[in-house]
PDB file of C-alpha atoms and ligand atoms in Angstrom:
ATOM      1  CA  MET W 744      91.375-154.044 140.593  1.00 92.00           C
ATOM      2  CA  ASN W 745      93.052-150.814 140.161  1.00 96.00           C
ATOM      3  CA  ILE W 746      91.428-148.077 137.991  1.00 97.00           C
ATOM      4  CA  ILE W 747      92.196-144.739 136.597  1.00 98.00           C
ATOM      5  CA  PHE W 748      89.802-141.913 135.801  1.00 98.00           C
ATOM      6  CA  LEU W 749      90.880-139.617 133.041  1.00 98.00           C
ATOM      7  CA  GLY W 750      89.164-136.676 131.606  1.00 97.00           C
ATOM      8  CA  PRO W 751      89.092-132.914 131.642  1.00 97.00           C
ATOM      9  CA  PRO W 752      88.181-130.945 134.748  1.00 95.00           C
ATOM     10  CA  GLY W 753      84.346-131.132 135.377  1.00 94.00           C
ATOM     11  CA  ALA W 754      83.879-134.439 133.388  1.00 95.00           C
ATOM     12  CA  GLY W 755      82.428-136.109 136.439  1.00 93.00           C
ATOM     13  CA  LYS W 756      85.608-138.247 137.650  1.00 95.00           C
ATOM     14  CA  GLY W 757      85.016-137.324 141.262  1.00 92.00           C
ATOM     15  CA  THR W 758      81.171-138.203 141.238  1.00 90.00           C
ATOM     16  CA  GLN W 759      81.712-141.462 139.283  1.00 95.00           C
ATOM     17  CA  SER W 760      84.688-142.600 141.366  1.00 94.00           C
ATOM     18  CA  LYS W 761      82.775-142.172 144.617  1.00 92.00           C
ATOM     19  CA  ILE W 762      80.011-144.227 143.169  1.00 94.00           C
ATOM     20  CA  LEU W 763      82.482-147.074 142.147  1.00 94.00           C
ATOM     21  CA  GLU W 764      84.069-146.660 145.547  1.00 94.00           C
ATOM     22  CA  GLU W 765      80.920-147.680 147.068  1.00 92.00           C
ATOM     23  CA  ARG W 766      79.922-150.314 144.854  1.00 93.00           C
ATOM     24  CA  HIS W 767      83.100-152.191 144.443  1.00 93.00           C
ATOM     25  CA  GLY W 768      84.819-151.684 147.918  1.00 91.00           C
ATOM     26  CA  LEU W 769      87.680-149.784 146.332  1.00 95.00           C
ATOM     27  CA  VAL W 770      89.463-146.614 147.613  1.00 97.00           C
ATOM     28  CA  GLN W 771      89.098-143.382 145.874  1.00 97.00           C
ATOM     29  CA  ILE W 772      92.264-141.442 145.818  1.00 98.00           C
ATOM     30  CA  SER W 773      91.826-137.816 144.550  1.00 97.00           C
ATOM     31  CA  THR W 774      95.158-135.990 144.429  1.00 98.00           C
ATOM     32  CA  GLY W 775      93.217-132.659 144.198  1.00 97.00           C
ATOM     33  CA  ASP W 776      91.505-133.430 147.535  1.00 94.00           C
ATOM     34  CA  MET W 777      94.842-134.554 149.093  1.00 97.00           C
ATOM     35  CA  LEU W 778      96.551-131.356 148.026  1.00 98.00           C
ATOM     36  CA  ARG W 779      93.503-129.250 149.189  1.00 95.00           C
ATOM     37  CA  ALA W 780      93.811-130.978 152.622  1.00 96.00           C
ATOM     38  CA  GLU W 781      97.655-130.271 152.594  1.00 97.00           C
ATOM     39  CA  VAL W 782      96.850-126.489 151.775  1.00 96.00           C
ATOM     40  CA  ALA W 783      94.236-126.314 154.719  1.00 95.00           C
ATOM     41  CA  ARG W 784      96.930-127.708 157.065  1.00 97.00           C
ATOM     42  CA  GLY W 785      99.519-125.310 155.895  1.00 98.00           C
ATOM     43  CA  SER W 786     102.010-128.118 155.380  1.00 97.00           C
ATOM     44  CA  ASP W 787     105.139-127.802 153.169  1.00 96.00           C
ATOM     45  CA  ILE W 788     103.402-129.718 150.378  1.00 96.00           C
ATOM     46  CA  GLY W 789     100.434-127.232 150.704  1.00 97.00           C
ATOM     47  CA  ASN W 790     102.566-124.265 150.716  1.00 97.00           C
ATOM     48  CA  GLN W 791     104.351-125.342 147.518  1.00 96.00           C
ATOM     49  CA  ALA W 792     101.043-126.269 145.802  1.00 97.00           C
ATOM     50  CA  LYS W 793      98.790-123.516 146.787  1.00 97.00           C
ATOM     51  CA  ALA W 794      99.644-120.710 144.334  1.00 97.00           C
ATOM     52  CA  LEU W 795      99.826-123.072 141.405  1.00 98.00           C
ATOM     53  CA  MET W 796      96.337-124.564 142.252  1.00 97.00           C
ATOM     54  CA  VAL W 797      94.853-121.101 142.542  1.00 95.00           C
ATOM     55  CA  ALA W 798      96.251-120.254 139.106  1.00 96.00           C
ATOM     56  CA  GLY W 799      94.941-123.496 137.568  1.00 97.00           C
ATOM     57  CA  LYS W 800      98.410-124.841 136.919  1.00 98.00           C
ATOM     58  CA  LEU W 801      99.614-128.314 137.512  1.00 98.00           C
ATOM     59  CA  VAL W 802     101.911-128.946 140.620  1.00 98.00           C
ATOM     60  CA  PRO W 803     105.390-130.283 139.867  1.00 98.00           C
ATOM     61  CA  ASP W 804     105.628-134.137 138.962  1.00 98.00           C
ATOM     62  CA  ALA W 805     108.053-134.875 141.689  1.00 97.00           C
ATOM     63  CA  LEU W 806     105.863-133.534 144.398  1.00 97.00           C
ATOM     64  CA  ILE W 807     102.753-135.230 143.257  1.00 98.00           C
ATOM     65  CA  ILE W 808     104.471-138.607 142.370  1.00 98.00           C
ATOM     66  CA  ALA W 809     105.895-138.752 145.917  1.00 97.00           C
ATOM     67  CA  MET W 810     102.545-137.870 147.649  1.00 97.00           C
ATOM     68  CA  LEU W 811     100.748-140.541 145.633  1.00 98.00           C
ATOM     69  CA  LYS W 812     103.507-143.208 146.217  1.00 97.00           C
ATOM     70  CA  ASP W 813     103.026-142.891 149.941  1.00 97.00           C
ATOM     71  CA  ARG W 814      99.140-142.948 149.668  1.00 97.00           C
ATOM     72  CA  ILE W 815      98.989-146.232 147.553  1.00 96.00           C
ATOM     73  CA  ALA W 816     101.340-147.809 149.945  1.00 95.00           C
ATOM     74  CA  GLN W 817      98.843-147.575 152.782  1.00 96.00           C
ATOM     75  CA  PRO W 818      97.073-150.778 153.765  1.00 96.00           C
ATOM     76  CA  ASP W 819      93.576-149.674 152.660  1.00 95.00           C
ATOM     77  CA  CYS W 820      94.833-149.436 148.958  1.00 95.00           C
ATOM     78  CA  GLN W 821      95.858-153.029 148.856  1.00 92.00           C
ATOM     79  CA  LYS W 822      92.333-154.343 147.827  1.00 90.00           C
ATOM     80  CA  GLY W 823      92.328-151.870 144.881  1.00 95.00           C
ATOM     81  CA  PHE W 824      92.216-148.198 144.263  1.00 97.00           C
ATOM     82  CA  ILE W 825      90.518-145.693 141.900  1.00 98.00           C
ATOM     83  CA  LEU W 826      92.716-142.850 140.846  1.00 98.00           C
ATOM     84  CA  ASP W 827      90.961-139.485 140.471  1.00 97.00           C
ATOM     85  CA  GLY W 828      93.158-136.735 139.127  1.00 97.00           C
ATOM     86  CA  PHE W 829      96.232-138.756 138.726  1.00 98.00           C
ATOM     87  CA  PRO W 830      98.204-139.156 136.372  1.00 98.00           C
ATOM     88  CA  ARG W 831      98.057-135.753 134.608  1.00 98.00           C
ATOM     89  CA  THR W 832     101.395-135.875 132.716  1.00 98.00           C
ATOM     90  CA  LEU W 833     103.083-138.500 130.737  1.00 98.00           C
ATOM     91  CA  ALA W 834     105.707-138.476 133.261  1.00 98.00           C
ATOM     92  CA  GLN W 835     103.313-139.280 135.986  1.00 98.00           C
ATOM     93  CA  ALA W 836     101.780-142.159 133.913  1.00 98.00           C
ATOM     94  CA  GLU W 837     105.047-143.760 133.290  1.00 97.00           C
ATOM     95  CA  GLU W 838     106.270-143.340 136.785  1.00 98.00           C
ATOM     96  CA  LEU W 839     102.965-145.020 138.115  1.00 98.00           C
ATOM     97  CA  ASP W 840     103.379-148.181 135.978  1.00 97.00           C
ATOM     98  CA  THR W 841     106.978-148.433 137.151  1.00 97.00           C
ATOM     99  CA  MET W 842     106.171-148.078 140.857  1.00 96.00           C
ATOM    100  CA  LEU W 843     103.379-150.521 140.562  1.00 97.00           C
ATOM    101  CA  ALA W 844     105.321-152.987 138.681  1.00 97.00           C
ATOM    102  CA  ALA W 845     107.909-152.952 141.403  1.00 96.00           C
ATOM    103  CA  ASP W 846     105.227-154.150 143.775  1.00 93.00           C
ATOM    104  CA  GLY W 847     103.815-156.859 141.249  1.00 95.00           C
ATOM    105  CA  LYS W 848     100.719-154.644 140.690  1.00 95.00           C
ATOM    106  CA  SER W 849      99.262-152.693 137.753  1.00 96.00           C
ATOM    107  CA  ILE W 850      96.422-150.748 136.360  1.00 97.00           C
ATOM    108  CA  ASP W 851      93.635-152.718 135.159  1.00 94.00           C
ATOM    109  CA  VAL W 852      91.496-150.348 133.352  1.00 96.00           C
ATOM    110  CA  VAL W 853      91.789-146.570 132.432  1.00 98.00           C
ATOM    111  CA  LEU W 854      88.330-144.924 132.169  1.00 98.00           C
ATOM    112  CA  PHE W 855      88.163-141.835 129.993  1.00 98.00           C
ATOM    113  CA  LEU W 856      85.307-139.673 130.567  1.00 98.00           C
ATOM    114  CA  ASP W 857      84.692-137.825 127.289  1.00 97.00           C
ATOM    115  CA  VAL W 858      82.861-134.533 127.446  1.00 96.00           C
ATOM    116  CA  ASP W 859      82.832-131.692 124.946  1.00 94.00           C
ATOM    117  CA  GLU W 860      85.013-128.855 126.083  1.00 90.00           C
ATOM    118  CA  GLU W 861      82.097-126.242 125.459  1.00 88.00           C
ATOM    119  CA  ILE W 862      79.982-127.631 128.361  1.00 90.00           C
ATOM    120  CA  LEU W 863      82.608-127.891 130.850  1.00 92.00           C
ATOM    121  CA  ALA W 864      83.064-124.243 132.033  1.00 89.00           C
ATOM    122  CA  ASP W 865      79.259-124.181 132.691  1.00 87.00           C
ATOM    123  CA  ARG W 866      79.335-127.518 134.587  1.00 89.00           C
ATOM    124  CA  ILE W 867      82.286-126.388 136.734  1.00 92.00           C
ATOM    125  CA  SER W 868      81.080-122.816 137.611  1.00 89.00           C
ATOM    126  CA  GLY W 869      77.771-124.506 138.844  1.00 91.00           C
ATOM    127  CA  ARG W 870      79.183-127.131 141.154  1.00 91.00           C
ATOM    128  CA  PHE W 871      79.351-126.858 145.107  1.00 94.00           C
ATOM    129  CA  THR W 872      79.516-129.208 147.974  1.00 94.00           C
ATOM    130  CA  CYS W 873      78.169-129.640 151.347  1.00 96.00           C
ATOM    131  CA  ALA W 874      80.533-128.043 153.771  1.00 96.00           C
ATOM    132  CA  LYS W 875      79.797-130.749 156.471  1.00 96.00           C
ATOM    133  CA  CYS W 876      79.704-134.125 154.556  1.00 94.00           C
ATOM    134  CA  GLY W 877      81.202-133.249 151.211  1.00 89.00           C
ATOM    135  CA  GLN W 878      78.012-134.410 149.071  1.00 90.00           C
ATOM    136  CA  THR W 879      78.460-132.874 145.473  1.00 88.00           C
ATOM    137  CA  TYR W 880      75.832-130.739 143.882  1.00 91.00           C
ATOM    138  CA  ASN W 881      75.455-128.729 140.707  1.00 91.00           C
ATOM    139  CA  GLU W 882      73.104-125.708 140.256  1.00 93.00           C
ATOM    140  CA  ALA W 883      71.834-126.820 136.749  1.00 87.00           C
ATOM    141  CA  SER W 884      71.879-130.594 136.702  1.00 85.00           C
ATOM    142  CA  ASN W 885      71.753-131.797 140.384  1.00 90.00           C
ATOM    143  CA  PRO W 886      70.622-129.314 142.952  1.00 95.00           C
ATOM    144  CA  PRO W 887      69.591-130.621 146.459  1.00 97.00           C
ATOM    145  CA  ALA W 888      66.099-131.700 146.678  1.00 97.00           C
ATOM    146  CA  LYS W 889      65.136-128.929 149.172  1.00 97.00           C
ATOM    147  CA  GLU W 890      66.946-125.693 148.352  1.00 96.00           C
ATOM    148  CA  GLY W 891      69.771-124.822 150.691  1.00 97.00           C
ATOM    149  CA  GLU W 892      69.621-128.043 152.456  1.00 98.00           C
ATOM    150  CA  CYS W 893      72.052-131.078 152.058  1.00 98.00           C
ATOM    151  CA  ASP W 894      70.084-134.219 150.938  1.00 97.00           C
ATOM    152  CA  ALA W 895      72.645-136.414 152.707  1.00 96.00           C
ATOM    153  CA  CYS W 896      73.112-134.660 156.061  1.00 98.00           C
ATOM    154  CA  GLY W 897      70.627-131.840 156.321  1.00 98.00           C
ATOM    155  CA  SER W 898      73.302-129.158 156.679  1.00 98.00           C
ATOM    156  CA  HIS W 899      72.677-125.767 155.392  1.00 98.00           C
ATOM    157  CA  GLU W 900      76.441-124.965 154.700  1.00 97.00           C
ATOM    158  CA  PHE W 901      77.793-125.325 151.276  1.00 97.00           C
ATOM    159  CA  LYS W 902      81.158-124.273 149.718  1.00 95.00           C
ATOM    160  CA  ARG W 903      82.700-123.820 146.254  1.00 94.00           C
ATOM    161  CA  ARG W 904      86.237-124.618 145.219  1.00 91.00           C
ATOM    162  CA  ALA W 905      88.535-121.543 144.865  1.00 89.00           C
ATOM    163  CA  ASP W 906      89.620-122.716 141.433  1.00 93.00           C
ATOM    164  CA  ASP W 907      86.323-123.249 140.075  1.00 93.00           C
ATOM    165  CA  LYS W 908      86.069-119.572 138.984  1.00 90.00           C
ATOM    166  CA  ARG W 909      85.682-119.076 135.335  1.00 87.00           C
ATOM    167  CA  GLU W 910      89.216-117.526 134.764  1.00 88.00           C
ATOM    168  CA  THR W 911      90.760-120.279 136.459  1.00 93.00           C
ATOM    169  CA  VAL W 912      88.855-123.041 134.633  1.00 93.00           C
ATOM    170  CA  VAL W 913      90.110-121.554 131.337  1.00 93.00           C
ATOM    171  CA  GLU W 914      93.752-122.173 132.518  1.00 95.00           C
ATOM    172  CA  ARG W 915      92.739-125.692 133.965  1.00 96.00           C
ATOM    173  CA  LEU W 916      91.307-126.667 130.551  1.00 95.00           C
ATOM    174  CA  LYS W 917      94.609-125.404 128.954  1.00 96.00           C
ATOM    175  CA  GLU W 918      96.683-127.548 131.203  1.00 97.00           C
ATOM    176  CA  TYR W 919      94.482-130.466 130.552  1.00 97.00           C
ATOM    177  CA  ARG W 920      94.707-130.002 126.768  1.00 97.00           C
ATOM    178  CA  ASN W 921      98.562-129.499 126.864  1.00 98.00           C
ATOM    179  CA  LEU W 922      99.700-131.818 129.306  1.00 98.00           C
ATOM    180  CA  THR W 923      97.001-134.386 130.241  1.00 98.00           C
ATOM    181  CA  ALA W 924      95.218-135.344 126.976  1.00 97.00           C
ATOM    182  CA  PRO W 925      98.529-136.629 125.549  1.00 96.00           C
ATOM    183  CA  ILE W 926      98.379-139.560 127.940  1.00 97.00           C
ATOM    184  CA  LEU W 927      95.477-141.064 126.283  1.00 97.00           C
ATOM    185  CA  PRO W 928      97.488-142.738 123.558  1.00 97.00           C
ATOM    186  CA  PHE W 929      99.831-144.133 126.193  1.00 97.00           C
ATOM    187  CA  TYR W 930      97.009-146.146 127.626  1.00 97.00           C
ATOM    188  CA  GLU W 931      95.498-146.917 124.311  1.00 97.00           C
ATOM    189  CA  LYS W 932      98.502-148.556 123.097  1.00 96.00           C
ATOM    190  CA  THR W 933      98.600-150.995 125.990  1.00 92.00           C
ATOM    191  CA  GLY W 934      94.912-151.790 125.497  1.00 93.00           C
ATOM    192  CA  ARG W 935      93.813-150.467 128.802  1.00 94.00           C
ATOM    193  CA  LEU W 936      91.622-147.371 127.640  1.00 97.00           C
ATOM    194  CA  ARG W 937      88.047-147.494 127.685  1.00 97.00           C
ATOM    195  CA  LYS W 938      86.065-144.338 126.541  1.00 97.00           C
ATOM    196  CA  VAL W 939      82.811-143.584 128.149  1.00 97.00           C
ATOM    197  CA  ASN W 940      80.356-140.781 127.042  1.00 97.00           C
ATOM    198  CA  GLY W 941      80.594-138.374 129.942  1.00 96.00           C
ATOM    199  CA  MET W 942      77.633-136.157 128.628  1.00 95.00           C
ATOM    200  CA  LEU W 943      74.910-138.610 129.424  1.00 94.00           C
ATOM    201  CA  PRO W 944      73.097-138.194 132.750  1.00 91.00           C
ATOM    202  CA  ALA W 945      75.133-139.436 135.817  1.00 90.00           C
ATOM    203  CA  ALA W 946      73.216-142.663 136.114  1.00 94.00           C
ATOM    204  CA  GLU W 947      73.752-143.617 132.554  1.00 97.00           C
ATOM    205  CA  VAL W 948      77.557-142.836 132.780  1.00 97.00           C
ATOM    206  CA  THR W 949      77.720-145.100 135.727  1.00 97.00           C
ATOM    207  CA  ALA W 950      75.872-147.824 133.556  1.00 97.00           C
ATOM    208  CA  GLU W 951      78.393-147.379 130.785  1.00 97.00           C
ATOM    209  CA  ILE W 952      81.289-147.486 133.299  1.00 97.00           C
ATOM    210  CA  GLU W 953      80.179-150.837 134.611  1.00 96.00           C
ATOM    211  CA  ALA W 954      79.763-152.169 131.131  1.00 95.00           C
ATOM    212  CA  ALA W 955      83.288-151.163 130.275  1.00 95.00           C
ATOM    213  CA  LEU W 956      84.538-152.741 133.538  1.00 94.00           C
ATOM    214  CA  GLU W 957      82.814-156.023 132.620  1.00 93.00           C
ATOM    215  CA  ASP W 958      84.052-155.820 129.037  1.00 90.00           C
ATOM    216  CA  SER W 959      87.566-155.458 130.039  1.00 87.00           C
ATOM    217  CA  GLY W 960      87.348-158.348 132.386  1.00 83.00           C
ATOM    218  CA  ALA W 961      87.923-156.251 135.597  1.00 80.00           C
ATOM    219  CA  ILE W 962      84.508-157.118 137.084  1.00 78.00           C
ATOM    220  CA  THR W 963      82.267-160.208 136.537  1.00 75.00           C
ATOM    221  CA  LYS W 964      78.561-159.487 135.933  1.00 67.00           C
ATOM    222  CA  LYS W 965      76.524-159.889 139.045  1.00 59.00           C
TER     223      LYS W 965
HETATM  224  P1  LIG N 725      91.370-131.557 140.820  1.00 81.55           P
HETATM  225  O1  LIG N 725      90.721-131.583 142.217  1.00 81.55           O
HETATM  226  O2  LIG N 725      91.845-133.082 140.488  1.00 81.55           O
HETATM  227  O3  LIG N 725      90.979-130.759 139.735  1.00 81.55           O
HETATM  228  O4  LIG N 725      92.915-130.843 141.149  1.00 81.55           O
HETATM  229  C1  LIG N 725      92.921-129.559 141.729  1.00 81.55           C
HETATM  230  C2  LIG N 725      94.304-128.984 141.419  1.00 81.55           C
HETATM  231  O5  LIG N 725      95.360-129.762 142.192  1.00 81.55           O
HETATM  232  C3  LIG N 725      94.823-129.115 139.873  1.00 81.55           C
HETATM  233  O6  LIG N 725      94.370-127.907 139.204  1.00 81.55           O
HETATM  234  C4  LIG N 725      96.359-129.017 140.204  1.00 81.55           C
HETATM  235  O7  LIG N 725      96.907-127.747 140.453  1.00 81.55           O
HETATM  236  C5  LIG N 725      96.512-129.882 141.303  1.00 81.55           C
HETATM  237  N1  LIG N 725      96.777-131.319 141.040  1.00 81.55           N
HETATM  238  C6  LIG N 725      95.899-132.288 141.438  1.00 81.55           C
HETATM  239  N2  LIG N 725      96.306-133.483 140.819  1.00 81.55           N
HETATM  240  C7  LIG N 725      97.459-133.215 140.226  1.00 81.55           C
HETATM  241  C8  LIG N 725      98.303-134.072 139.413  1.00 81.55           C
HETATM  242  N3  LIG N 725      98.144-135.370 139.266  1.00 81.55           N
HETATM  243  N4  LIG N 725      99.416-133.395 138.990  1.00 81.55           N
HETATM  244  C9  LIG N 725      99.642-132.073 138.993  1.00 81.55           C
HETATM  245  N5  LIG N 725      98.783-131.184 139.500  1.00 81.55           N
HETATM  246  C10 LIG N 725      97.730-131.695 140.259  1.00 81.55           C
END
């Protein structure tokens, strides 16, 4: 089963795809995480991407498509994967179908996490992760049970993404509106798009996602 998560920044794609990864034995592929790792390593790709990411702009299609192509060819992706943050342009969506078809594969379901734009900026500026294990939190909706201590690993160190600043978020939302939202009709036309209400509490969003996956025939009810 191969799945795509679509939705604006802050819609919950990362949170929900990690849950699906665990439940269904799929591999989560976050192109944003991959790029941040390249930036941290100071690689060629990282150096090309860094300034664009800090400015809230998308990186060029050719760069991200080549990176994604290498990743989905890895053995761990053969059982199925969840794309979180890719595709983000129509060219990426089309190229993805072409590269999968060449391997006899396809995207089974595209889950669109629908969230009103007004609440995204607050959501994004409140989020942070554990610096040690990567557990995600939000100041308003999902703080650690004990303030300042990670629920998962007990660490006291947390970090925020450089591009989660309000000014950058405005730019990221603009890129989403102009370049990514126009992909939705592409998947709708081919009957793969399932819309999920991303404004519900996280557990209810997960339940809606599971129902959408069942409905599409991608999984059978346990
Ligand atoms: P994300 O973690 O998915 O929000 O991605 C963080 C940043 O990485 C984005 O704002 C873009 O600069 C870049 N990025 C991630 N995925 C893509 C993609 N599929 N196409 C272009 N840029 C991307």
